[in-house]
Amino acid sequence: MGELRQDIVTGQWVVIATERAKRPSDFERTRPARLPNEVDDCPFCPGHEHMTPLEVLAVRPEDGAPNTPGWQVRVFPNKFPAFETGSAVDPAGGLFPVRPADGQHEVIVHSPDHAASLGTMPAEEVELVLRVYRHRYRVNCDDPHVRHVHIIVNHGRESGASLEHSHSQLFGVPLVPPLIELELEGAKLYAEQEGECVFCRIVEEELESGERVIARSSAYIAISPYASRFPFGVWILPRYHLESFGEIDEDQLDEFAEMLRGILGLFHDRFGDPPYNYYIHTAPCDGREHPYYHWHLEFAPRLTTLGAFELGTGMMINVTTPESAAAYLR
Ligand SMILES: [Zn+2]
Ligand SMILES: [Zn+2]
Ligand SMILES: [Zn+2]
């Protein structure tokens, strides 16, 4: 029999359809051919800096000129931004609300190597990418138009990535997105009723039972969440309480890089480099305190596709129990 599970933070219900259950091996894929290290028309490869907007930041160990090769990580505005400061709209009002898509949309290229990916790069290189995340996070939070900074990765074509050269995107959004709003409300309600952070409570509970834990370190756990919306979905939760990703210190950052790289490497090895998405959930930068919130990363491999039931109801059907997913991944 299947069951309905509720996410204790967001209140969202998920159908865990064990009747339709698939074995983990059903999701394994033939590993795609290895990418070349350099591609002639790739705008993210070194030597092609002129194909992107001017960089806003680059890590250059040898100190070269901006927008030339020699960088390790490179950041520039998205050429086709979803959010941009100075967009104007006709504020006619009436039935249909509208507002300008003011904000920021940046691309963070992880490595000059076209074939590199975060799950297989050396640890120091992943640390460097996360240092750049933290830096750009802070800069964008200070933008008065931005109320929430959302850092994401689309890996592989089926995940929505339009370019295969490994990169992240940072969205500086002029409002608090609905899913963040749901988590904030849920966390606030739990804190008011129970007197503690719901994420800290989840960490405690998961460590105690252990059945959904995939990996643990002194500062993080990776779990298959109880009401996972996706087969083999993973959350990386800090074991320390902190509302914003922008406030992590050096040690927390290095250990986070190790955990993230470990999880991505695990999927790379077990499922043959599957397409995936991840995103960092962190408190809004709206000038308010969110002491009951607890930043984390959510990872979703693209092993199944959304059907009409999911689109029509907003309820996901997950064909793998989080417990069996965690057991397989441990
Ligand atoms: Zn490239
Ligand atoms: Zn907490
Ligand atoms: Zn979340």
XYZ file of C-alpha atoms and ligand atoms in Angstrom:
333
model
C 0.000 0.000 0.000
C 1.124 3.499 -0.733
C 0.979 6.292 1.818
C 0.639 10.045 2.037
C 3.438 11.771 3.903
C 3.442 15.386 4.994
C 6.488 17.633 5.033
C 6.521 18.952 8.586
C 8.005 22.301 7.472
C 5.986 23.205 4.377
C 2.847 21.165 5.067
C 3.038 19.751 1.535
C 1.705 16.220 1.024
C 3.598 13.665 -1.049
C 2.339 10.317 -2.353
C 4.865 7.588 -1.602
C 3.679 5.027 -4.143
C 5.345 1.802 -3.102
C 2.985 -0.210 -5.339
C 4.697 1.393 -8.296
C 8.058 1.114 -6.593
C 11.124 0.788 -8.710
C 14.390 -0.768 -7.722
C 17.324 1.623 -7.475
C 18.956 -0.259 -10.337
C 16.003 0.723 -12.584
C 17.362 4.281 -12.474
C 20.916 3.468 -13.417
C 21.859 4.819 -16.805
C 24.619 4.256 -19.243
C 27.195 6.864 -18.451
C 27.237 9.487 -21.209
C 30.426 9.849 -23.227
C 33.043 11.930 -21.446
C 32.931 15.578 -22.510
C 35.937 17.118 -24.283
C 38.070 19.469 -22.129
C 37.550 22.356 -24.494
C 34.805 23.180 -27.000
C 35.143 25.704 -29.841
C 31.781 27.427 -29.534
C 31.343 27.139 -25.735
C 31.047 30.659 -24.266
C 32.222 29.357 -20.848
C 35.551 27.925 -22.078
C 38.720 30.033 -21.562
C 39.616 32.174 -24.556
C 35.909 32.824 -25.229
C 35.415 35.490 -22.549
C 34.225 37.929 -25.247
C 31.167 35.696 -25.769
C 29.767 36.527 -22.311
C 28.852 39.817 -20.609
C 31.789 41.431 -18.754
C 32.821 39.540 -15.626
C 31.915 40.869 -12.186
C 34.379 38.565 -10.424
C 37.012 36.017 -11.351
C 39.519 34.074 -9.292
C 42.852 34.535 -11.091
C 45.800 32.969 -9.276
C 48.229 34.647 -11.703
C 46.557 38.076 -11.602
C 45.806 38.465 -15.382
C 43.551 41.131 -16.953
C 39.772 40.807 -16.525
C 37.908 38.944 -19.293
C 40.999 37.045 -20.412
C 41.963 33.395 -19.715
C 43.831 32.418 -16.539
C 40.794 32.234 -14.221
C 39.709 29.334 -12.033
C 36.144 30.462 -11.300
C 34.423 33.220 -13.290
C 31.215 35.200 -12.592
C 29.277 37.401 -15.031
C 25.683 38.556 -15.532
C 23.468 36.131 -17.443
C 23.257 37.115 -21.103
C 19.509 36.412 -21.060
C 18.553 37.513 -17.537
C 15.301 36.571 -15.842
C 15.860 39.459 -13.403
C 17.526 42.751 -14.176
C 17.531 46.093 -12.418
C 15.835 48.887 -14.243
C 13.173 46.816 -16.002
C 10.030 48.891 -16.429
C 6.420 47.746 -16.611
C 3.165 49.511 -17.327
C 1.629 49.854 -13.865
C -1.890 50.023 -15.280
C -3.177 47.808 -12.481
C -6.650 46.350 -12.949
C -7.320 42.633 -12.685
C -3.860 41.398 -13.583
C -1.054 42.291 -11.157
C 2.350 43.167 -12.573
C 5.647 44.480 -11.228
C 9.152 44.869 -12.683
C 11.416 41.804 -12.607
C 14.049 43.920 -10.841
C 17.022 42.048 -9.471
C 20.125 40.134 -10.518
C 20.886 37.008 -12.506
C 24.491 35.816 -12.547
C 26.365 32.842 -13.965
C 29.172 31.225 -11.946
C 31.435 29.028 -14.106
C 32.958 26.352 -11.863
C 36.158 25.593 -13.764
C 37.975 26.447 -16.990
C 37.793 22.716 -17.846
C 34.763 22.042 -20.069
C 34.557 18.449 -18.790
C 34.781 19.270 -15.053
C 31.831 18.704 -12.732
C 31.372 19.352 -9.027
C 31.042 15.663 -8.119
C 34.407 14.790 -9.644
C 36.484 17.982 -9.206
C 39.241 18.078 -6.531
C 38.015 19.212 -3.086
C 39.953 22.525 -3.168
C 38.236 23.491 -6.420
C 34.778 22.838 -4.968
C 35.754 24.913 -1.907
C 36.713 27.744 -4.222
C 33.321 27.611 -5.985
C 31.543 27.750 -2.615
C 33.709 30.688 -1.498
C 32.559 32.482 -4.636
C 28.940 31.524 -3.787
C 29.300 33.108 -0.354
C 30.912 36.242 -1.736
C 28.306 36.793 -4.479
C 25.556 35.895 -2.013
C 26.677 38.728 0.281
C 27.115 41.251 -2.530
C 23.665 40.508 -3.969
C 21.988 40.560 -0.554
C 23.149 44.152 -0.207
C 21.331 45.136 -3.415
C 18.256 47.124 -2.301
C 16.139 45.521 -5.056
C 16.905 41.997 -3.864
C 14.860 40.276 -1.158
C 16.063 36.736 -1.674
C 19.209 35.235 -3.181
C 18.695 31.841 -4.767
C 21.763 29.848 -5.883
C 21.072 26.848 -8.103
C 22.669 24.264 -10.362
C 21.088 22.616 -13.392
C 23.330 19.711 -14.397
C 22.648 17.887 -17.670
C 20.261 18.738 -20.465
C 17.199 17.002 -18.920
C 17.648 19.182 -15.820
C 17.144 22.406 -17.741
C 20.817 23.227 -18.363
C 21.208 24.936 -21.725
C 25.028 24.741 -21.674
C 26.896 21.607 -20.594
C 29.986 23.421 -19.222
C 29.505 23.112 -15.448
C 28.083 26.295 -13.877
C 25.750 27.659 -11.211
C 23.278 30.491 -11.434
C 22.521 33.081 -8.807
C 19.131 34.801 -8.841
C 18.631 37.999 -6.868
C 14.830 38.001 -6.630
C 12.767 41.098 -5.750
C 10.321 39.102 -3.595
C 10.418 36.141 -1.227
C 9.617 33.102 -3.442
C 6.540 31.030 -2.465
C 8.427 27.890 -1.383
C 10.737 29.916 0.865
C 7.669 31.699 2.246
C 6.064 28.314 3.035
C 9.207 27.104 4.828
C 9.488 30.361 6.766
C 5.877 30.160 7.889
C 6.189 26.480 8.817
C 9.418 27.044 10.738
C 7.964 30.039 12.553
C 4.818 28.157 13.531
C 6.825 25.185 14.806
C 9.138 27.441 16.809
C 6.148 29.211 18.389
C 4.434 25.943 19.300
C 7.413 23.782 20.263
C 9.966 26.382 21.276
C 12.705 25.112 18.978
C 13.880 25.136 15.370
C 12.084 22.515 13.271
C 15.220 21.844 11.188
C 17.363 21.291 14.310
C 14.635 18.914 15.483
C 14.694 17.028 12.146
C 18.489 16.693 12.371
C 18.194 15.281 15.889
C 15.420 12.852 14.942
C 17.163 11.631 11.772
C 20.469 11.068 13.566
C 18.656 9.093 16.217
C 16.761 6.778 13.863
C 19.462 6.701 11.195
C 17.173 5.074 8.618
C 17.146 8.025 6.223
C 20.739 9.168 6.817
C 23.017 8.885 3.778
C 26.141 10.560 5.178
C 27.164 12.509 8.264
C 30.095 14.684 9.274
C 30.695 16.830 12.344
C 28.812 19.811 10.865
C 26.342 18.286 8.312
C 24.018 15.409 7.605
C 22.744 14.292 4.225
C 19.341 12.606 4.392
C 16.586 11.308 2.178
C 13.856 13.575 3.567
C 10.842 11.818 5.107
C 8.380 13.351 2.619
C 10.810 13.527 -0.304
C 9.118 14.985 -3.357
C 11.488 13.139 -5.701
C 12.923 9.629 -5.853
C 16.407 9.824 -4.335
C 15.971 13.462 -3.307
C 18.607 14.567 -0.761
C 18.774 17.369 1.771
C 22.094 18.503 3.207
C 21.304 20.024 6.598
C 23.791 21.877 8.810
C 23.985 20.327 12.306
C 24.571 23.857 13.653
C 21.774 26.416 13.694
C 22.214 29.307 11.246
C 19.553 31.159 9.273
C 21.634 32.357 6.345
C 24.118 30.675 4.018
C 25.870 34.054 3.765
C 27.038 33.747 7.381
C 28.899 30.429 7.233
C 32.498 30.554 8.429
C 35.606 29.044 6.804
C 35.442 25.656 8.515
C 31.716 25.325 7.889
C 32.299 26.190 4.249
C 35.102 23.655 3.741
C 33.123 20.904 5.400
C 30.069 21.791 3.333
C 32.177 21.531 0.150
C 33.276 18.066 1.212
C 29.711 16.896 1.905
C 28.311 18.367 -1.319
C 31.107 16.907 -3.406
C 30.611 13.529 -1.690
C 26.872 13.431 -2.496
C 27.330 14.571 -6.103
C 30.175 12.076 -6.567
C 28.000 9.297 -5.138
C 25.250 9.994 -7.686
C 27.812 10.288 -10.462
C 29.159 6.840 -9.626
C 25.917 5.040 -8.755
C 23.622 6.391 -11.460
C 26.053 7.147 -14.297
C 26.226 10.955 -14.053
C 22.456 11.603 -13.969
C 20.968 15.031 -14.672
C 20.199 16.836 -11.418
C 19.198 20.117 -9.827
C 20.155 21.576 -6.498
C 19.302 24.815 -4.790
C 20.247 26.532 -1.559
C 17.366 27.468 0.725
C 18.384 30.370 2.934
C 16.679 33.185 4.828
C 15.524 36.228 2.821
C 17.716 39.320 2.882
C 14.813 41.630 3.499
C 16.354 43.450 6.441
C 14.400 41.312 8.923
C 15.597 38.622 11.342
C 14.499 35.030 10.751
C 15.874 33.347 13.866
C 13.660 30.259 13.454
C 14.968 29.536 9.927
C 17.864 27.167 9.177
C 19.615 27.210 5.793
C 20.053 23.966 3.848
C 20.616 22.558 0.368
C 18.069 20.466 -1.526
C 19.211 18.115 -4.265
C 16.958 16.388 -6.800
C 18.280 13.951 -9.396
C 16.120 13.940 -12.543
C 15.310 10.250 -12.612
C 11.591 10.600 -13.379
C 9.503 13.245 -15.130
C 6.524 15.210 -13.881
C 3.128 14.037 -15.095
C -0.297 15.645 -15.226
C -1.183 14.532 -11.690
C 1.798 16.461 -10.287
C 1.087 19.523 -12.446
C -2.628 19.458 -11.770
C -2.523 18.919 -8.008
C 0.822 20.289 -6.871
C 1.265 16.904 -5.144
C 4.227 14.796 -6.120
C 4.198 11.023 -6.543
C 7.474 9.500 -5.368
C 8.016 5.901 -6.489
C 10.937 5.187 -4.152
C 10.625 5.228 -0.378
C 13.141 7.609 1.223
C 14.252 4.749 3.518
C 15.154 2.447 0.612
C 16.838 5.330 -1.245
C 19.002 6.093 1.806
C 19.855 2.438 2.320
C 20.927 2.127 -1.313
C 23.071 5.276 -1.151
C 24.802 4.549 2.179
Zn 33.117 24.973 -22.144
Zn 17.998 25.092 13.485
Zn 14.036 23.788 1.784
